[in-house]
Coordinates of C-alpha atoms in Angstrom, one line a residue:
X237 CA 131.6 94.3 102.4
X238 CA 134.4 96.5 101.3
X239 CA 134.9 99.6 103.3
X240 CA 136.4 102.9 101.4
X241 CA 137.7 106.1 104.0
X242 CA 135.6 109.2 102.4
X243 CA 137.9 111.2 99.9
X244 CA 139.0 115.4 100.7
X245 CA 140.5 117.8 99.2
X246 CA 140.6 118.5 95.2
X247 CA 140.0 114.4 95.0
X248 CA 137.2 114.8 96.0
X249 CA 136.3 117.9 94.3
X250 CA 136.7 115.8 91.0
X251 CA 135.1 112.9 91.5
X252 CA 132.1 115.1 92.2
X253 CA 132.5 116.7 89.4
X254 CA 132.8 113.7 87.4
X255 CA 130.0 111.4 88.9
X256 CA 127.6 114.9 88.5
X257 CA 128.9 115.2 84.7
X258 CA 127.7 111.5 84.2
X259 CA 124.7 111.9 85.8
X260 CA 124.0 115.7 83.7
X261 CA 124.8 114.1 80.7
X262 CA 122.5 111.3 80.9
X263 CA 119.4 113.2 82.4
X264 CA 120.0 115.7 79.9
X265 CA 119.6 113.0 76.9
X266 CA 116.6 111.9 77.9
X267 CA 114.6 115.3 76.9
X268 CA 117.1 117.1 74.4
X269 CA 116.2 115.1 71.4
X270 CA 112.2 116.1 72.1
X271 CA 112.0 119.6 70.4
X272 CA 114.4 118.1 67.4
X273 CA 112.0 115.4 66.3
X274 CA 110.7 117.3 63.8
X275 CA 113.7 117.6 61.6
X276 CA 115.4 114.3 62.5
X277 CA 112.1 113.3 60.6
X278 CA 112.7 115.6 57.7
X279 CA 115.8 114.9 57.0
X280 CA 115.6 110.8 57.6
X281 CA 112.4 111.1 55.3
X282 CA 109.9 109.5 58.0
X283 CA 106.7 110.8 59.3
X284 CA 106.4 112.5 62.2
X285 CA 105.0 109.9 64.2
X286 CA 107.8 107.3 63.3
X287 CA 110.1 110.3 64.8
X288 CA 108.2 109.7 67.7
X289 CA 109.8 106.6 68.2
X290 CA 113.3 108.1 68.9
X291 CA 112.2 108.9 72.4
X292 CA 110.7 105.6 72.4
X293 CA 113.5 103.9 72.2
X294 CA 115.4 105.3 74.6
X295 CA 113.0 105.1 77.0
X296 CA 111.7 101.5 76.9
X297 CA 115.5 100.1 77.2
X298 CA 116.4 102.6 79.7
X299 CA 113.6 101.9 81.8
X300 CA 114.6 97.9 81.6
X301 CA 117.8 98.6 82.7
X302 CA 117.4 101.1 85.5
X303 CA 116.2 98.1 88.0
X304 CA 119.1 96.1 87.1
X305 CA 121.3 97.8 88.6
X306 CA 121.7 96.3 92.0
X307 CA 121.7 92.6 90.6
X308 CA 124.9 94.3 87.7
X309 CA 126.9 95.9 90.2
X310 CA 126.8 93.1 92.3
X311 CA 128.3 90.8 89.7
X312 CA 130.7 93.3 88.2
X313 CA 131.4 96.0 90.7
X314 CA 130.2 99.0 91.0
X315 CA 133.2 101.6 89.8
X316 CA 133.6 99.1 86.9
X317 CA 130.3 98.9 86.0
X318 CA 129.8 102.7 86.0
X319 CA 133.0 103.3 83.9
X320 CA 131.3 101.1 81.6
X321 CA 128.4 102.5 81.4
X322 CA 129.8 105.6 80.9
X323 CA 131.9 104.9 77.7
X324 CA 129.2 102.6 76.2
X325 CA 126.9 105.5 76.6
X326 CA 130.0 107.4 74.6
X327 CA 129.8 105.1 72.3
X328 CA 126.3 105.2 71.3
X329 CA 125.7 108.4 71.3
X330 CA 128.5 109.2 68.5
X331 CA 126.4 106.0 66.5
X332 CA 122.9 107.9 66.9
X333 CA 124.9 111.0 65.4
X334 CA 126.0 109.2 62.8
X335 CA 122.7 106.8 62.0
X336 CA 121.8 107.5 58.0
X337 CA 117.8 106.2 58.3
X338 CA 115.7 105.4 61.2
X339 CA 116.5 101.8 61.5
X340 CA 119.7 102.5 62.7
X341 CA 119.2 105.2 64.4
X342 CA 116.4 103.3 66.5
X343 CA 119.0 100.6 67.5
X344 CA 121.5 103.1 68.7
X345 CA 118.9 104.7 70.9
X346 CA 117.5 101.6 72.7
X347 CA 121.5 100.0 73.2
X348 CA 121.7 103.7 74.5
X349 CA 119.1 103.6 76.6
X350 CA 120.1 100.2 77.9
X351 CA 123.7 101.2 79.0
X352 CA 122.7 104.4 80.5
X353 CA 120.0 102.8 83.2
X354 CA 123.1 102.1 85.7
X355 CA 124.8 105.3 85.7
X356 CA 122.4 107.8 87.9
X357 CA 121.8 105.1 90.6
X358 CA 125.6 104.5 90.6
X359 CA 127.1 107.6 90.9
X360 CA 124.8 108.4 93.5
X361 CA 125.8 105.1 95.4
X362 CA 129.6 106.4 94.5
X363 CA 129.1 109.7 95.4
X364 CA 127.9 109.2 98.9
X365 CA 131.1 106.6 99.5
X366 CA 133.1 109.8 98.5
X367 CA 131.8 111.8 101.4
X368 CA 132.0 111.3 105.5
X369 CA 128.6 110.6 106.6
X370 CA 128.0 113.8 107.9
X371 CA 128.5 115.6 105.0
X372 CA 126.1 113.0 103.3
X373 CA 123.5 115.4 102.9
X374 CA 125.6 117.4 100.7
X375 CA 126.3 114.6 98.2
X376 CA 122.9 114.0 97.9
X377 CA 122.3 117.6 97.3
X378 CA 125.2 118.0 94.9
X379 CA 123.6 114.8 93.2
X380 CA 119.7 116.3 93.0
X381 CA 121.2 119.8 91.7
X382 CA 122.4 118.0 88.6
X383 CA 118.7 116.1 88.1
X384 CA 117.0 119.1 88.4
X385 CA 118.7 121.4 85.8
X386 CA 119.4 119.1 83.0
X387 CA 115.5 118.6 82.0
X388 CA 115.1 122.4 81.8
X389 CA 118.4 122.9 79.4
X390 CA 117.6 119.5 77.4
X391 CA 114.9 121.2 75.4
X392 CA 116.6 124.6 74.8
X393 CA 120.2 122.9 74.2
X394 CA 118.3 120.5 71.5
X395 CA 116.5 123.6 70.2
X396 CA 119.6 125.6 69.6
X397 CA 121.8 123.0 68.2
X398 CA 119.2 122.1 66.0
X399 CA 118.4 125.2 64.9
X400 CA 122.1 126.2 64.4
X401 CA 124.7 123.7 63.7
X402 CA 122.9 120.7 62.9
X403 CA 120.8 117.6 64.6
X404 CA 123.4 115.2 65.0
X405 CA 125.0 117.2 67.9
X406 CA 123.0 116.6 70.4
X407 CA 124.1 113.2 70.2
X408 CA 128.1 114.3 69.6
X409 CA 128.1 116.7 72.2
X410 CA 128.0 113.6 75.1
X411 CA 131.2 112.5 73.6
X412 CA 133.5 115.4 75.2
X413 CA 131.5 115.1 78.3
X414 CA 131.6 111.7 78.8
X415 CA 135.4 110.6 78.0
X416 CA 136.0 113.8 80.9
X417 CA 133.5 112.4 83.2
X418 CA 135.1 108.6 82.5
X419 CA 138.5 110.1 83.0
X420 CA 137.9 112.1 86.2
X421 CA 136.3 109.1 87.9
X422 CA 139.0 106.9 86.6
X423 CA 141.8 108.8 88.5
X424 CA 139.8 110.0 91.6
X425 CA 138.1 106.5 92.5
X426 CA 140.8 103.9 90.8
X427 CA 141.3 101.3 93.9
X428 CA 137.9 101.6 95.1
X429 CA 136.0 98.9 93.7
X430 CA 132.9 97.0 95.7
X431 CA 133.3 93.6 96.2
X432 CA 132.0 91.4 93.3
X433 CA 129.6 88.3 94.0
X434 CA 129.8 86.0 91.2
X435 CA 125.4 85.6 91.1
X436 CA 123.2 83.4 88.9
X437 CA 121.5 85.0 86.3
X438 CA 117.8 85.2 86.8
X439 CA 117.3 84.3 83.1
X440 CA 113.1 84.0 84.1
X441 CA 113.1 87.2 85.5
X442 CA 114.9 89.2 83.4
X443 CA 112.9 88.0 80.5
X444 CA 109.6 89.2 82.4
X445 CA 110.9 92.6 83.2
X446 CA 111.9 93.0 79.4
X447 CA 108.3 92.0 78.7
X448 CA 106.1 93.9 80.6
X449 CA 108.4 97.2 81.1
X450 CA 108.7 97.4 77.0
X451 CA 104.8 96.7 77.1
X452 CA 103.9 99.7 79.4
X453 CA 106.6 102.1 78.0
X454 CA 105.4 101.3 74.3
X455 CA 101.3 101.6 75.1
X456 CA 101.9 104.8 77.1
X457 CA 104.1 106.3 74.1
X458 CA 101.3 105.7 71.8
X459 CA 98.2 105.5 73.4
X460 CA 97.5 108.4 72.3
X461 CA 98.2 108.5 69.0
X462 CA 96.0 105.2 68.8
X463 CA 93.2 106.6 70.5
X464 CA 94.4 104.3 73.4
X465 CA 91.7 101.6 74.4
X466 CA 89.5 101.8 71.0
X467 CA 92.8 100.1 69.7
X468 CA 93.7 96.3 69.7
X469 CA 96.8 96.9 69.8
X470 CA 97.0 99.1 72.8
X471 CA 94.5 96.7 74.6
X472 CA 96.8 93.8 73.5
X473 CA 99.8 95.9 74.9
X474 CA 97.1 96.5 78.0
X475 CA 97.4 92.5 78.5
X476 CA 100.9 91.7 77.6
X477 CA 101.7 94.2 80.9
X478 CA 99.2 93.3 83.4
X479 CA 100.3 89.6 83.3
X480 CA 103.9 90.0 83.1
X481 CA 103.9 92.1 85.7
X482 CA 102.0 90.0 87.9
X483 CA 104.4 86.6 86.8
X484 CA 107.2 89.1 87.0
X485 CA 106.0 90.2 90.7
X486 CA 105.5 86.5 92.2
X487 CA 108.7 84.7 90.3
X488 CA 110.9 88.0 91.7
X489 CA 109.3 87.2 95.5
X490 CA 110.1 83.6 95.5
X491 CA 113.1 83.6 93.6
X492 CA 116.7 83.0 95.6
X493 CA 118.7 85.8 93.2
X494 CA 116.1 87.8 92.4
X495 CA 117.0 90.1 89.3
X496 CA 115.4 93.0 91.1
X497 CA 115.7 93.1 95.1
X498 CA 112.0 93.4 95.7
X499 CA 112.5 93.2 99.7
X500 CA 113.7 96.3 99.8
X501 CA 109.8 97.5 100.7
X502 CA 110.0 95.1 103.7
X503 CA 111.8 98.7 104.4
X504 CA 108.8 101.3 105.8
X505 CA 111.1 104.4 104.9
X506 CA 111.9 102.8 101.4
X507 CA 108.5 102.1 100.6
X508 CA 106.7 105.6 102.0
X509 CA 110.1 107.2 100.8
X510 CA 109.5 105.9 97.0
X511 CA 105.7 106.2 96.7
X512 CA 105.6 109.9 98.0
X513 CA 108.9 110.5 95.4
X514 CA 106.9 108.8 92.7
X515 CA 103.6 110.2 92.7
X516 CA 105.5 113.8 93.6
X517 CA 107.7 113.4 90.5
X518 CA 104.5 112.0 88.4
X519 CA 102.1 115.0 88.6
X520 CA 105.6 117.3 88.9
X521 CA 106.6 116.1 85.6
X522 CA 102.9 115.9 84.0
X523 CA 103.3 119.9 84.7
X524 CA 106.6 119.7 83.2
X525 CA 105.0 118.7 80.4
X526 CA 102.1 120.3 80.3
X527 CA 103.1 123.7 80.6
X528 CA 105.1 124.5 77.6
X529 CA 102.5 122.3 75.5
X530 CA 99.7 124.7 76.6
X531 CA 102.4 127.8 76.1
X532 CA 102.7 127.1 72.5
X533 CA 99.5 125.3 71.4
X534 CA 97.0 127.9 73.1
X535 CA 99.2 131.3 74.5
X536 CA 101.2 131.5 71.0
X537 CA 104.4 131.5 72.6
X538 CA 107.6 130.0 70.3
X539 CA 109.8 127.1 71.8
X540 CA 112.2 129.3 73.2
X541 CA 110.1 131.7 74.5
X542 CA 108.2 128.6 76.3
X543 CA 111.3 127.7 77.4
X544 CA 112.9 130.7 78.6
X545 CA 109.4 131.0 80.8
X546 CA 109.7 127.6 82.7
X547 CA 113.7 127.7 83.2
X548 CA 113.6 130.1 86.5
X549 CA 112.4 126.8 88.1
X550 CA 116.5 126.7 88.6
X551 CA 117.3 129.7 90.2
X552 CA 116.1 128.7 94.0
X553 CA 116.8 125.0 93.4
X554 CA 120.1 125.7 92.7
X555 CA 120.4 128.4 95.3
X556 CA 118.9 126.5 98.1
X557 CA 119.6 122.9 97.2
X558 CA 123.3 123.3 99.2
X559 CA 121.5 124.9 102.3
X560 CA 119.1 122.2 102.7
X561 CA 122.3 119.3 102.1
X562 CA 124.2 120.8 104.6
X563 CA 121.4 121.0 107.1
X564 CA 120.0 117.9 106.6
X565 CA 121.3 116.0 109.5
X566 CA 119.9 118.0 111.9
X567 CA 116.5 118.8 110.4
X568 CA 114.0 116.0 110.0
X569 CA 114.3 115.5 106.4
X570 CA 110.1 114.6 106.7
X571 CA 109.7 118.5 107.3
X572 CA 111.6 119.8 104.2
X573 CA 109.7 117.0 102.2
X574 CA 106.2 118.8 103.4
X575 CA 107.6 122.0 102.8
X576 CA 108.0 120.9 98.6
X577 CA 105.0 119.6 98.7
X578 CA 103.1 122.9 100.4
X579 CA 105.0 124.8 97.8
X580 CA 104.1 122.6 95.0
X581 CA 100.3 122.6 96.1
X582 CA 101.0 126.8 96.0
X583 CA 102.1 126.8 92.5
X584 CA 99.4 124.6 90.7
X585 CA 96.9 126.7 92.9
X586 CA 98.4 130.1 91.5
X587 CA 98.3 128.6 88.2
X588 CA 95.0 127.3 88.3
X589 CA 94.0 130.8 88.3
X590 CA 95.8 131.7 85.0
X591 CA 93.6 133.5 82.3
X592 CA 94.2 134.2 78.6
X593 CA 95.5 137.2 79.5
X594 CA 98.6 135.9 82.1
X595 CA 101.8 137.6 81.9
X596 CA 104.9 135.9 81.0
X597 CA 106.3 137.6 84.4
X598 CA 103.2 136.0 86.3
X599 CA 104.1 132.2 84.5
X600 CA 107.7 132.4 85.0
X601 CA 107.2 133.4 88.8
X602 CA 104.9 130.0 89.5
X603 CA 108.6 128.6 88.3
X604 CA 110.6 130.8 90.4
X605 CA 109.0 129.6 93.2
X606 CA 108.7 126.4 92.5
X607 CA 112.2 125.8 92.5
X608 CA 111.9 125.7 96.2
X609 CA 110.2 122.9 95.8
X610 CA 112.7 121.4 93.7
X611 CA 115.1 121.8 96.7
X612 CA 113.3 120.2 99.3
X613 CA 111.5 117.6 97.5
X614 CA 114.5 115.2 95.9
X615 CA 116.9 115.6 98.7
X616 CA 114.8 115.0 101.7
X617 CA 113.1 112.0 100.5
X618 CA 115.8 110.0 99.1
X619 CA 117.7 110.4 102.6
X620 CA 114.1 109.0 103.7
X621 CA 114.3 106.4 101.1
X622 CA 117.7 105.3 102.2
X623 CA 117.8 105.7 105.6
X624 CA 118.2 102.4 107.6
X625 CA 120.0 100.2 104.7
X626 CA 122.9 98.5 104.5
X627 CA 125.3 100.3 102.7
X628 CA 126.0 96.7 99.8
X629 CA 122.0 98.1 99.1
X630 CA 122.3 101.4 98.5
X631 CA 122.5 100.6 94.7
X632 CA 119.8 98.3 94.2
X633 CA 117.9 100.9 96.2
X634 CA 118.7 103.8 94.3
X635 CA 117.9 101.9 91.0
X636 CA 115.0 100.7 92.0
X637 CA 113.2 103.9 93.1
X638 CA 114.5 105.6 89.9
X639 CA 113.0 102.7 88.0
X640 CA 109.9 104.0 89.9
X641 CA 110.2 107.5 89.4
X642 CA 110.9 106.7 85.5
X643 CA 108.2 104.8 84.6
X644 CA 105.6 107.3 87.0
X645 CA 107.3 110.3 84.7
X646 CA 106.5 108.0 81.3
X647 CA 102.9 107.7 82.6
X648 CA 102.2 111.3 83.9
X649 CA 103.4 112.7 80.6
X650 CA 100.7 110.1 78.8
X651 CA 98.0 111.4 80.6
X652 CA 98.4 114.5 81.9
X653 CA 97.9 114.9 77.9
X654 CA 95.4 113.1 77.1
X655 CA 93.7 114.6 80.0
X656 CA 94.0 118.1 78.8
X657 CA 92.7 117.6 75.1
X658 CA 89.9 115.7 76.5
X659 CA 89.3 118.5 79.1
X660 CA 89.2 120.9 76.5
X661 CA 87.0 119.2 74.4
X662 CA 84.1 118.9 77.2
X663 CA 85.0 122.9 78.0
X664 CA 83.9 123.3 74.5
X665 CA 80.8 122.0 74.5
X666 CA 79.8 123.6 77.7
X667 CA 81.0 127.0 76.4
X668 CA 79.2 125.8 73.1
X669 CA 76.0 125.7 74.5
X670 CA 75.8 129.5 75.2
X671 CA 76.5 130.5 71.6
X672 CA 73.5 131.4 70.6
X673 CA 71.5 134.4 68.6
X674 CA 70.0 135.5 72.0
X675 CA 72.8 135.2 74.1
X676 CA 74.0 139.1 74.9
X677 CA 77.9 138.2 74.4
X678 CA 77.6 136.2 71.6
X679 CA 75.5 139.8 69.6
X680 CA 78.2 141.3 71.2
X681 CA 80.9 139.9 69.4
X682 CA 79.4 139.2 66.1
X683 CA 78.5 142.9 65.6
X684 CA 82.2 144.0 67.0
X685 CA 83.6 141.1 64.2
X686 CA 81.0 142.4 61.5
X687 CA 82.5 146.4 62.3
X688 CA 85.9 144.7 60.6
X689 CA 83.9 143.4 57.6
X690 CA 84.3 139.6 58.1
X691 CA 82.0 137.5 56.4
X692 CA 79.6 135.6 58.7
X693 CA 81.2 132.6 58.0
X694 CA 84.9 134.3 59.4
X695 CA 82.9 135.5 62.4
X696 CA 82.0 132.3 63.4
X697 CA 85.2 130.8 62.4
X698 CA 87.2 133.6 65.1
X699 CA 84.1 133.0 67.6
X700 CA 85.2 129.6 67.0
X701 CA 89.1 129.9 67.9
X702 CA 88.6 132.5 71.2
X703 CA 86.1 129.4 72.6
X704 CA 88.9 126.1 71.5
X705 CA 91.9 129.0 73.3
X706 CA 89.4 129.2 76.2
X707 CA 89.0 125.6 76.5
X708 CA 92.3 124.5 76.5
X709 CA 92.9 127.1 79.4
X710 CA 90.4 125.8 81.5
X711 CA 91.3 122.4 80.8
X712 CA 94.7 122.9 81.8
X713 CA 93.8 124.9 84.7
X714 CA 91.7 122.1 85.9
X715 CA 94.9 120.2 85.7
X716 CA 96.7 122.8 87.6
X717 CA 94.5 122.4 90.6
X718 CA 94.1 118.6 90.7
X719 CA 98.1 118.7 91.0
X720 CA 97.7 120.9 93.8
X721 CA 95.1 119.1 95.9
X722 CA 97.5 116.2 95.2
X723 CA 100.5 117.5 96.7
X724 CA 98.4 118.7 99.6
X725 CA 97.6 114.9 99.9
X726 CA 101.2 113.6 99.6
X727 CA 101.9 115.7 102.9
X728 CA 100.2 112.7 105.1
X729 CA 102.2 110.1 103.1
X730 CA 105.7 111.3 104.1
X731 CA 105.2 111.1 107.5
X732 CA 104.1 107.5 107.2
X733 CA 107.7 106.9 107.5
X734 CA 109.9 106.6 110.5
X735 CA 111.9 109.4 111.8
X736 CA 115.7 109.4 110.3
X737 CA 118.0 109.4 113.4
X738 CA 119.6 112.7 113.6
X739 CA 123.1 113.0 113.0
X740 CA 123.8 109.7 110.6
X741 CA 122.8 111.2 107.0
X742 CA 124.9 107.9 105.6
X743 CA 125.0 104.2 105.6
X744 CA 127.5 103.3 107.8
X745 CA 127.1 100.1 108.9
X746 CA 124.1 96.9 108.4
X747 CA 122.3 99.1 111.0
X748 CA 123.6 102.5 110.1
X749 CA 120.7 105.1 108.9
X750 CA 121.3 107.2 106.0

């Protein structure tokens, strides 16, 4: 395999500056257009629920791609590839800005999402080929800090440009970005290309990854609104996964050029590294979603009050996120991985405690301190996840446990959902139950509403409202401490893995640990 020296100096302080651009621009898009679904609706003259199918579309094609990665860069090179991705993703962004009904603006979105799955895995592949092995750590870091910022500002970037310039522009606004990003990497990483094997195309393969990935995005993003297994649809979509994946599983495992390298989990630190990232990101990003849904549905908070609560979860990450890459290499990265998860346990503990009555102050400091987390969570386990692999796999690594992480965000958001309106609605049943003419509380407050002069029938209709807001809490703290007990049982998982040698944070050679 080609080898490339490391890059220093202002070189390589732009071409981490353009590979981080790349990567904030594409994380960013996939949670900017959420809070603008409403008037993209409006003003394209579709329901709400066919607006739905913006975020739809980006994700099913996106999560096709992701996995591709390795087999793509292997044909085409990586640099090329990424500079490809880069401008397509241009490309169709300025299309979605301009789309005049949904139908178009649906197609932009998925050949969107298709051409963006390469560029995070490559440009942290790229990235760590930048920087000497012992500042690996730091690339990684430098790489996380990006991922873990651009959810929070999607949602209040989309809210503001929608509110005041127009919707469109959170589609334009990637075109700046990504010509500078395209440019930077052009002129900082021009001569470094990977070698390019010329592979069959795993037609079979390919076609069964299309099938059951599109299958599991689509029933996830409307499960819900089809009342999930009640529906024939959603059990047809139920089927339609469960066998592709299991034809896609055994073709991929016998095949000779596979379209996804599935013996990377021969690797024990790339399997224990990707299911300890997965479900951590899963019931992380279930909060993530959770939280300002509960915010403004239950605690009367606006959108940008809900998210000016939850964006302190930057603060520490971005803080401490350098300390932890520099120091890396000579702290088992399995130690900062249990310290997220402790921390993580902490905060959906504290929160689990949360009352109708919480202060903003007391919500955004659950965030404050869970950007610690946030610090010691992506970092440590991806240089877990790598560790040990030739350097020609780094790619199909990195795309294969963000494929991972993708798809256990798309499902997490499903049901930590559906969980809390359920939960709610058994919390009000149980509270139900008490509401009666002899209970003490229940005189209580019908005499304190009847001192107002309500009708009876505007008591019971307030007496109705305090026990649905009382639900919904209880629900979603119920939530909050499941996510902590689960975190506390992620802490044996990481150290399923093998110790990283000390000292080699990068892929150096077919033996080299990362």
């Amino acid at each position: 395999m080609i080898s490339h020296p490391p890059l220093s100096g202002n070189r390589l302080v732009l071409a981490t500056l353009a590979l981080s651009l790349a990567t904030f621009m594409n994380v960013l898009d996939t949670t900017i257009a959420n809070v603008a679904l409403t008037t993209i609706a409006g003003d394209l003259g579709v329901s709400a629920s066919q607006g739905t199918w913006v975020i739809t579309s980006f994700g099913v094609a996106n999560a096709i791609s992701v996995p591709l990665t390795g087999w793509l860069f292997m044909r085409f090179g990586q640099l090329r590839l990424f500079l490809a991705s880069v401008l397509l993703f241009v490309l169709t962004s300025f299309l979605c800005g301009i789309a005049s009904n949904l139908g178009m603006l649906l197609a932009f979105r998925a050949l969107q999402g298709l051409v963006a799955g390469p560029m995070i895995p490559l440009s942290q592949a790229l990235l760590l080929q930048c920087y000497p092995k012992s500042k690996a750590g730091m690339a990684i870091a430098l790489w996380a800090m990006t991922t873990v910022i651009a959810p929070v500002m999607g949602p209040m970037l989309g809210g503001w440009l929608t509110d005041n310039v127009s919707w469109p522009w959170i589609f334009y606004i990637n075109v700046p970005v990504g010509f500078v990003s395209a440019w930077l990497t052009w002129v900082t990483l021009k001569g470094r290309e990977s070698e390019i094997r010329r592979l069959p195309i795993d037609k079979i393969g390919l076609a069964l990854l299309i099938i059951w990935v599109g299958a599991v995005q689509i029933l996830l993003d409307k499960g819900k609104d089809e009342d999930w297994f009640s529906s024939n649809f959603i059990v047809g979509l139920a089927v339609i996964a469960f066998v592709g994946f299991a034809f896609f599983l055994i073709w991929e495992l016998t095949e000779k050029h596979p379209i996804v390298d599935l013996s990377l989990f021969k690797s024990r630190n790339f399997t224990t590294g990707t299911l300890a990232i997965t479900v951590g990101y899963a019931v992380f990003f279930g909060n993530l979603v959770l939280i300002p849904m509960w915010l403004q549905r239950t605690m009367g908070y606006t959108a940008t009050w809900a998210g000016l609560v939850t964006a302190p979860v930057g603060i520490l990450a971005l803080i401490l996120s350098p300390l932890v890459g520099k120091t890396i290499h000579k702290v088992d990265p399995r130690l900062y991985a249990s310290v997220a998860f402790m921390v993580f346990a902490a905060c959906g503990f504290w929160r689990s405690t949360f009352s109708p009555d919480v202060s903003p102050w007391s919500i955004a400091g659950t965030h404050v301190l869970q950007g610690l987390a946030m610090a010691t969570f992506f970092i440590p386990l991806t240089t877990v996840i790598l560790s040990g692999l030739e350097p020609n796999r780094i790619p199909a690594a990195s795309g294969l446990y963000n494929f991972t992480r993708i798809m256990a965000g798309s499902f997490a958001a499903s049901l930590y959902g559906t969980l809390w309106e359920d939960g709610a609605i058994r919390h009000h049943a149980y509270l139900a139950e008490s509401i009666t003419p002899y209970s003490q509380q229940t005189s209580q407050f019908v005499e304190h509403a009847a001192s107002l002069h309500l009708a009876p029938q505007q008591v019971y209709g307030m007496l109705d409202r305090v026990l649905e807001q009382q639900s919904f809490i209880m629900s979603a703290t119920d939530l909050f401490w499941l996510s902590g007990a689960m975190f506390i049982g992620l802490l044996g998982l990481v150290w399923l893995s093998r110790p990283v040698r000390q000292g080699a944070t990068a892929p150096t050679d077919a033996g080299g640990a990362h």
